[in-house]
Amino acid sequence: MKSTVSAAGLGRSWIVAAAFVAALAACDEGPGGIAVPAEATIDQLDVSPDSVLLTTGQSTTLVVTATSADGQPVSNFKATFASSNRGVATVSVAGVVRYEGPGRAVVTVTAGGKSATSIIGAQ
């Protein structure tokens, strides 16, 4: 392995670079390409619980699941959450719902162009 370090502290290694180029050349996924799995399309989005009764100040965490058209679970998707009435229920970016006061709110979860809802009410 031939390595050098510049005066600025930058290192360089030719064997590592050559091995990386050789690995790319051996890949049979097109000219110099690496196979990267396509992101699965979400066909169904579910949220649990779909309704919950809480007391003022109480919180619960919504669990979101996504499945593809062939029924397989989809992972690594980004979900967003929104409350229809923040005076009744707030929701964090992590899906933690806090009941703020009297009334009813609908929390909508969206991911991959699909949505699901959870109804939040008073206990």
Coordinates of N, CA and C in Angstrom, one line a residue:
M1 N 0.8 -1.2 0.0 CA 0.0 0.0 0.0 C 0.9 1.2 0.0
K2 N 0.6 2.1 -0.9 CA 1.4 3.4 -1.0 C 0.5 4.5 -0.4
S3 N 1.0 5.1 0.6 CA 0.3 6.2 1.3 C 1.2 7.4 1.4
T4 N 0.5 8.6 1.3 CA 1.2 9.9 1.5 C 0.4 10.8 2.3
V5 N 1.0 11.7 3.0 CA 0.3 12.7 3.8 C 0.9 14.0 3.4
S6 N 0.0 14.9 3.0 CA 0.4 16.3 2.5 C 0.8 17.1 3.7
A7 N 1.4 18.3 3.5 CA 1.7 19.2 4.5 C 0.4 19.7 5.2
A8 N -0.7 19.7 4.6 CA -2.0 20.1 5.2 C -2.6 19.0 6.0
G9 N -2.0 17.8 6.0 CA -2.5 16.7 6.8 C -3.5 15.8 6.0
L10 N -3.5 16.0 4.7 CA -4.4 15.2 3.9 C -3.8 13.9 3.5
G11 N -4.4 12.7 3.8 CA -3.8 11.5 3.4 C -4.3 10.9 2.1
R12 N -3.6 10.0 1.6 CA -3.9 9.4 0.3 C -3.4 8.0 0.3
S13 N -4.2 7.0 -0.2 CA -3.8 5.6 -0.3 C -4.3 5.1 -1.6
W14 N -3.3 4.5 -2.4 CA -3.6 4.1 -3.7 C -4.2 2.7 -3.7
I15 N -3.9 1.8 -2.8 CA -4.4 0.5 -2.8 C -5.9 0.5 -2.5
V16 N -6.3 1.3 -1.5 CA -7.7 1.4 -1.2 C -8.5 1.9 -2.4
A17 N -8.0 3.0 -3.0 CA -8.7 3.5 -4.2 C -8.8 2.5 -5.3
A18 N -7.7 1.7 -5.5 CA -7.7 0.7 -6.6 C -8.7 -0.4 -6.3
A19 N -8.8 -0.8 -5.0 CA -9.7 -1.8 -4.6 C -11.2 -1.3 -4.8
F20 N -11.4 -0.1 -4.5 CA -12.8 0.5 -4.7 C -13.1 0.5 -6.1
V21 N -12.2 0.9 -7.0 CA -12.5 0.9 -8.5 C -12.7 -0.5 -9.0
A22 N -11.9 -1.4 -8.5 CA -12.1 -2.8 -8.9 C -13.4 -3.4 -8.5
A23 N -13.9 -3.0 -7.3 CA -15.2 -3.4 -6.8 C -16.3 -2.8 -7.7
L24 N -16.2 -1.6 -8.1 CA -17.2 -1.0 -8.9 C -17.2 -1.6 -10.3
A25 N -16.0 -1.9 -10.8 CA -15.9 -2.6 -12.2 C -16.5 -4.0 -12.1
A26 N -16.5 -4.7 -11.0 CA -17.0 -6.0 -10.9 C -18.5 -6.0 -10.8
C27 N -19.1 -4.9 -10.4 CA -20.5 -4.8 -10.2 C -21.2 -5.0 -11.6
D28 N -22.2 -5.9 -11.6 CA -22.9 -6.2 -12.9 C -24.2 -5.5 -13.0
E29 N -24.3 -4.2 -12.6 CA -25.5 -3.5 -12.6 C -25.4 -2.3 -13.5
G30 N -24.8 -2.5 -14.6 CA -24.7 -1.3 -15.6 C -23.3 -0.8 -15.6
P31 N -23.0 0.1 -16.5 CA -21.6 0.6 -16.6 C -21.2 1.4 -15.4
G32 N -20.3 0.7 -14.5 CA -19.8 1.3 -13.4 C -20.8 1.6 -12.3
G33 N -22.0 1.0 -12.3 CA -23.0 1.3 -11.4 C -23.0 0.4 -10.2
I34 N -23.7 0.8 -9.1 CA -23.9 0.0 -8.0 C -25.4 -0.1 -7.8
A35 N -25.9 -1.3 -7.5 CA -27.3 -1.6 -7.4 C -27.8 -0.9 -6.1
V36 N -28.7 0.0 -6.2 CA -29.3 0.6 -5.0 C -30.8 0.3 -5.0
P37 N -31.3 -0.4 -3.9 CA -32.7 -0.7 -4.0 C -33.6 0.5 -4.0
A38 N -34.6 0.4 -4.8 CA -35.5 1.5 -4.9 C -36.4 1.6 -3.6
E39 N -36.7 2.8 -3.3 CA -37.6 3.0 -2.1 C -38.9 2.4 -2.4
A40 N -39.4 1.6 -1.5 CA -40.7 1.0 -1.6 C -41.8 2.0 -1.6
T41 N -42.8 1.8 -2.4 CA -44.0 2.7 -2.4 C -45.0 2.3 -1.4
I42 N -45.4 3.2 -0.6 CA -46.4 3.0 0.4 C -47.8 2.8 -0.2
D43 N -48.4 1.7 0.0 CA -49.8 1.4 -0.5 C -50.8 1.6 0.6
Q44 N -50.4 1.3 1.9 CA -51.4 1.4 3.0 C -50.6 2.0 4.2
L45 N -51.3 3.0 4.8 CA -50.7 3.6 6.0 C -51.7 3.4 7.1
D46 N -51.2 3.0 8.3 CA -52.1 2.8 9.4 C -51.5 3.4 10.7
V47 N -52.4 3.9 11.6 CA -51.9 4.5 12.8 C -52.7 3.8 14.0
S48 N -51.9 3.6 15.0 CA -52.5 3.0 16.2 C -52.1 3.8 17.4
P49 N -53.1 4.1 18.3 CA -54.5 3.7 18.2 C -55.2 4.6 17.2
D50 N -56.3 4.1 16.7 CA -57.1 4.9 15.7 C -58.0 5.9 16.5
S51 N -58.2 5.6 17.8 CA -58.9 6.6 18.6 C -58.4 6.4 20.0
V52 N -58.4 7.4 20.8 CA -57.9 7.3 22.2 C -58.6 8.4 23.1
L53 N -58.9 8.0 24.3 CA -59.5 9.0 25.2 C -58.4 9.3 26.3
L54 N -58.1 10.6 26.5 CA -57.1 11.0 27.4 C -57.7 12.0 28.4
T55 N -57.0 12.2 29.5 CA -57.3 13.3 30.4 C -56.3 14.5 30.2
T56 N -56.7 15.7 30.6 CA -55.9 16.8 30.3 C -54.5 16.6 30.9
G57 N -53.5 16.9 30.0 CA -52.1 16.7 30.3 C -51.5 15.4 30.0
Q58 N -52.4 14.4 29.7 CA -51.9 13.0 29.5 C -51.5 12.9 28.0
S59 N -50.5 12.0 27.8 CA -49.9 11.9 26.5 C -49.9 10.4 26.0
T60 N -49.9 10.2 24.8 CA -49.7 8.9 24.2 C -48.9 9.0 22.9
T61 N -48.3 7.9 22.5 CA -47.5 7.9 21.3 C -48.2 7.1 20.2
L62 N -48.4 7.7 19.1 CA -49.0 7.1 17.9 C -47.9 6.2 17.2
V63 N -48.3 5.0 16.8 CA -47.5 4.1 16.1 C -48.0 4.0 14.7
V64 N -47.1 4.3 13.7 CA -47.4 4.3 12.3 C -46.8 3.2 11.6
T65 N -47.6 2.4 10.8 CA -47.1 1.3 10.0 C -47.4 1.5 8.6
A66 N -46.5 1.1 7.7 CA -46.8 1.3 6.3 C -46.5 -0.1 5.6
T67 N -47.4 -0.4 4.6 CA -47.2 -1.6 3.8 C -47.2 -1.3 2.3
S68 N -46.5 -2.1 1.6 CA -46.4 -1.9 0.1 C -47.6 -2.6 -0.5
A69 N -47.7 -2.5 -1.8 CA -48.8 -3.2 -2.5 C -48.8 -4.7 -2.4
D70 N -47.6 -5.3 -2.2 CA -47.5 -6.7 -2.1 C -47.6 -7.2 -0.6
G71 N -48.0 -6.2 0.3 CA -48.3 -6.5 1.7 C -47.1 -6.6 2.6
Q72 N -45.9 -6.2 2.0 CA -44.7 -6.2 2.8 C -44.5 -4.9 3.6
P73 N -44.0 -5.0 4.8 CA -43.8 -3.8 5.6 C -42.8 -2.8 4.9
V74 N -43.1 -1.5 5.0 CA -42.2 -0.5 4.4 C -41.5 0.1 5.6
S75 N -40.1 0.2 5.6 CA -39.4 0.8 6.6 C -38.7 2.1 6.1
N76 N -38.1 2.8 7.0 CA -37.4 4.0 6.6 C -38.2 5.0 5.8
F77 N -39.4 5.3 6.3 CA -40.3 6.3 5.6 C -40.4 7.4 6.6
K78 N -40.7 8.6 6.1 CA -40.9 9.8 7.0 C -42.3 10.1 7.1
A79 N -42.8 10.2 8.3 CA -44.2 10.5 8.5 C -44.3 11.9 9.1
T80 N -45.4 12.6 8.7 CA -45.6 13.9 9.3 C -47.0 13.8 10.1
F81 N -47.1 14.6 11.1 CA -48.3 14.6 12.0 C -48.9 16.0 12.1
A82 N -50.2 16.1 12.1 CA -50.9 17.4 12.2 C -52.2 17.2 13.0
S83 N -52.4 18.1 13.9 CA -53.7 18.1 14.7 C -54.7 19.1 14.1
S84 N -55.9 18.6 14.1 CA -57.0 19.5 13.6 C -57.4 20.6 14.5
N85 N -57.0 20.4 15.8 CA -57.3 21.5 16.8 C -56.2 21.4 17.9
R86 N -55.2 22.3 17.8 CA -54.1 22.3 18.8 C -54.6 22.7 20.2
G87 N -55.7 23.4 20.3 CA -56.2 23.7 21.6 C -56.7 22.5 22.4
V88 N -57.0 21.4 21.6 CA -57.5 20.2 22.2 C -56.3 19.1 22.3
A89 N -55.6 19.0 21.3 CA -54.5 18.0 21.2 C -53.3 18.5 20.4
T90 N -52.1 18.4 20.9 CA -50.9 18.8 20.2 C -50.2 17.5 19.8
V91 N -49.4 17.5 18.8 CA -48.7 16.3 18.4 C -47.3 16.7 18.0
S92 N -46.3 16.0 18.4 CA -44.9 16.3 18.1 C -44.5 15.6 16.8
V93 N -43.3 16.0 16.3 CA -42.8 15.4 15.1 C -42.6 13.9 15.2
A94 N -42.5 13.4 16.5 CA -42.3 12.0 16.8 C -43.6 11.2 17.0
G95 N -44.7 12.0 16.9 CA -46.0 11.3 17.0 C -46.5 11.2 18.5
V96 N -46.0 12.0 19.4 CA -46.4 12.0 20.7 C -47.6 13.0 20.8
V97 N -48.8 12.5 21.2 CA -50.0 13.4 21.3 C -50.2 13.7 22.7
R98 N -50.4 15.0 23.0 CA -50.8 15.5 24.3 C -52.1 16.1 24.3
Y99 N -53.0 15.6 25.2 CA -54.3 16.2 25.3 C -54.3 17.5 26.2
E100 N -54.7 18.5 25.5 CA -54.6 19.9 26.2 C -55.9 20.3 26.9
G101 N -57.0 19.9 26.4 CA -58.2 20.4 27.0 C -59.5 19.8 26.4
P102 N -60.6 20.3 26.8 CA -61.9 19.7 26.4 C -62.1 19.8 24.9
G103 N -62.7 18.7 24.4 CA -63.1 18.7 23.0 C -62.5 17.5 22.3
R104 N -62.5 17.5 21.0 CA -62.1 16.4 20.2 C -61.2 16.9 19.1
A105 N -60.1 16.2 18.7 CA -59.2 16.6 17.6 C -58.9 15.3 16.8
V106 N -58.6 15.6 15.6 CA -58.2 14.5 14.7 C -56.7 14.7 14.3
V107 N -55.9 13.7 14.6 CA -54.5 13.8 14.2 C -54.4 13.0 12.9
T108 N -53.8 13.7 11.9 CA -53.6 13.1 10.6 C -52.1 12.8 10.4
V109 N -51.9 11.6 10.0 CA -50.5 11.2 9.8 C -50.4 11.0 8.2
T110 N -49.3 11.6 7.7 CA -49.1 11.5 6.2 C -47.7 10.9 5.9
A111 N -47.6 10.0 5.0 CA -46.4 9.5 4.5 C -46.5 8.9 3.1
G112 N -45.6 9.1 2.2 CA -45.7 8.6 0.9 C -46.9 8.8 0.1
G113 N -47.6 10.0 0.4 CA -48.8 10.3 -0.3 C -50.0 9.7 0.2
K114 N -49.9 8.9 1.3 CA -51.0 8.3 2.0 C -51.3 8.9 3.3
S115 N -52.5 8.8 3.9 CA -52.7 9.3 5.2 C -53.6 8.4 6.0
A116 N -53.5 8.6 7.4 CA -54.3 7.9 8.3 C -54.7 8.8 9.4
T117 N -55.7 8.5 10.2 CA -56.1 9.4 11.3 C -56.3 8.7 12.6
S118 N -56.2 9.5 13.6 CA -56.4 9.0 15.0 C -57.3 10.1 15.7
I119 N -58.4 9.7 16.3 CA -59.3 10.6 16.9 C -58.9 10.7 18.4
I120 N -58.7 11.9 18.9 CA -58.3 12.2 20.2 C -59.4 12.9 21.0
G121 N -59.9 12.3 22.1 CA -61.0 12.9 22.9 C -60.7 12.8 24.4
A122 N -61.7 13.3 25.1 CA -61.7 13.3 26.6 C -62.1 12.0 27.2
Q123 N -61.4 11.7 28.3 CA -61.7 10.4 29.0 C -62.8 10.7 30.0

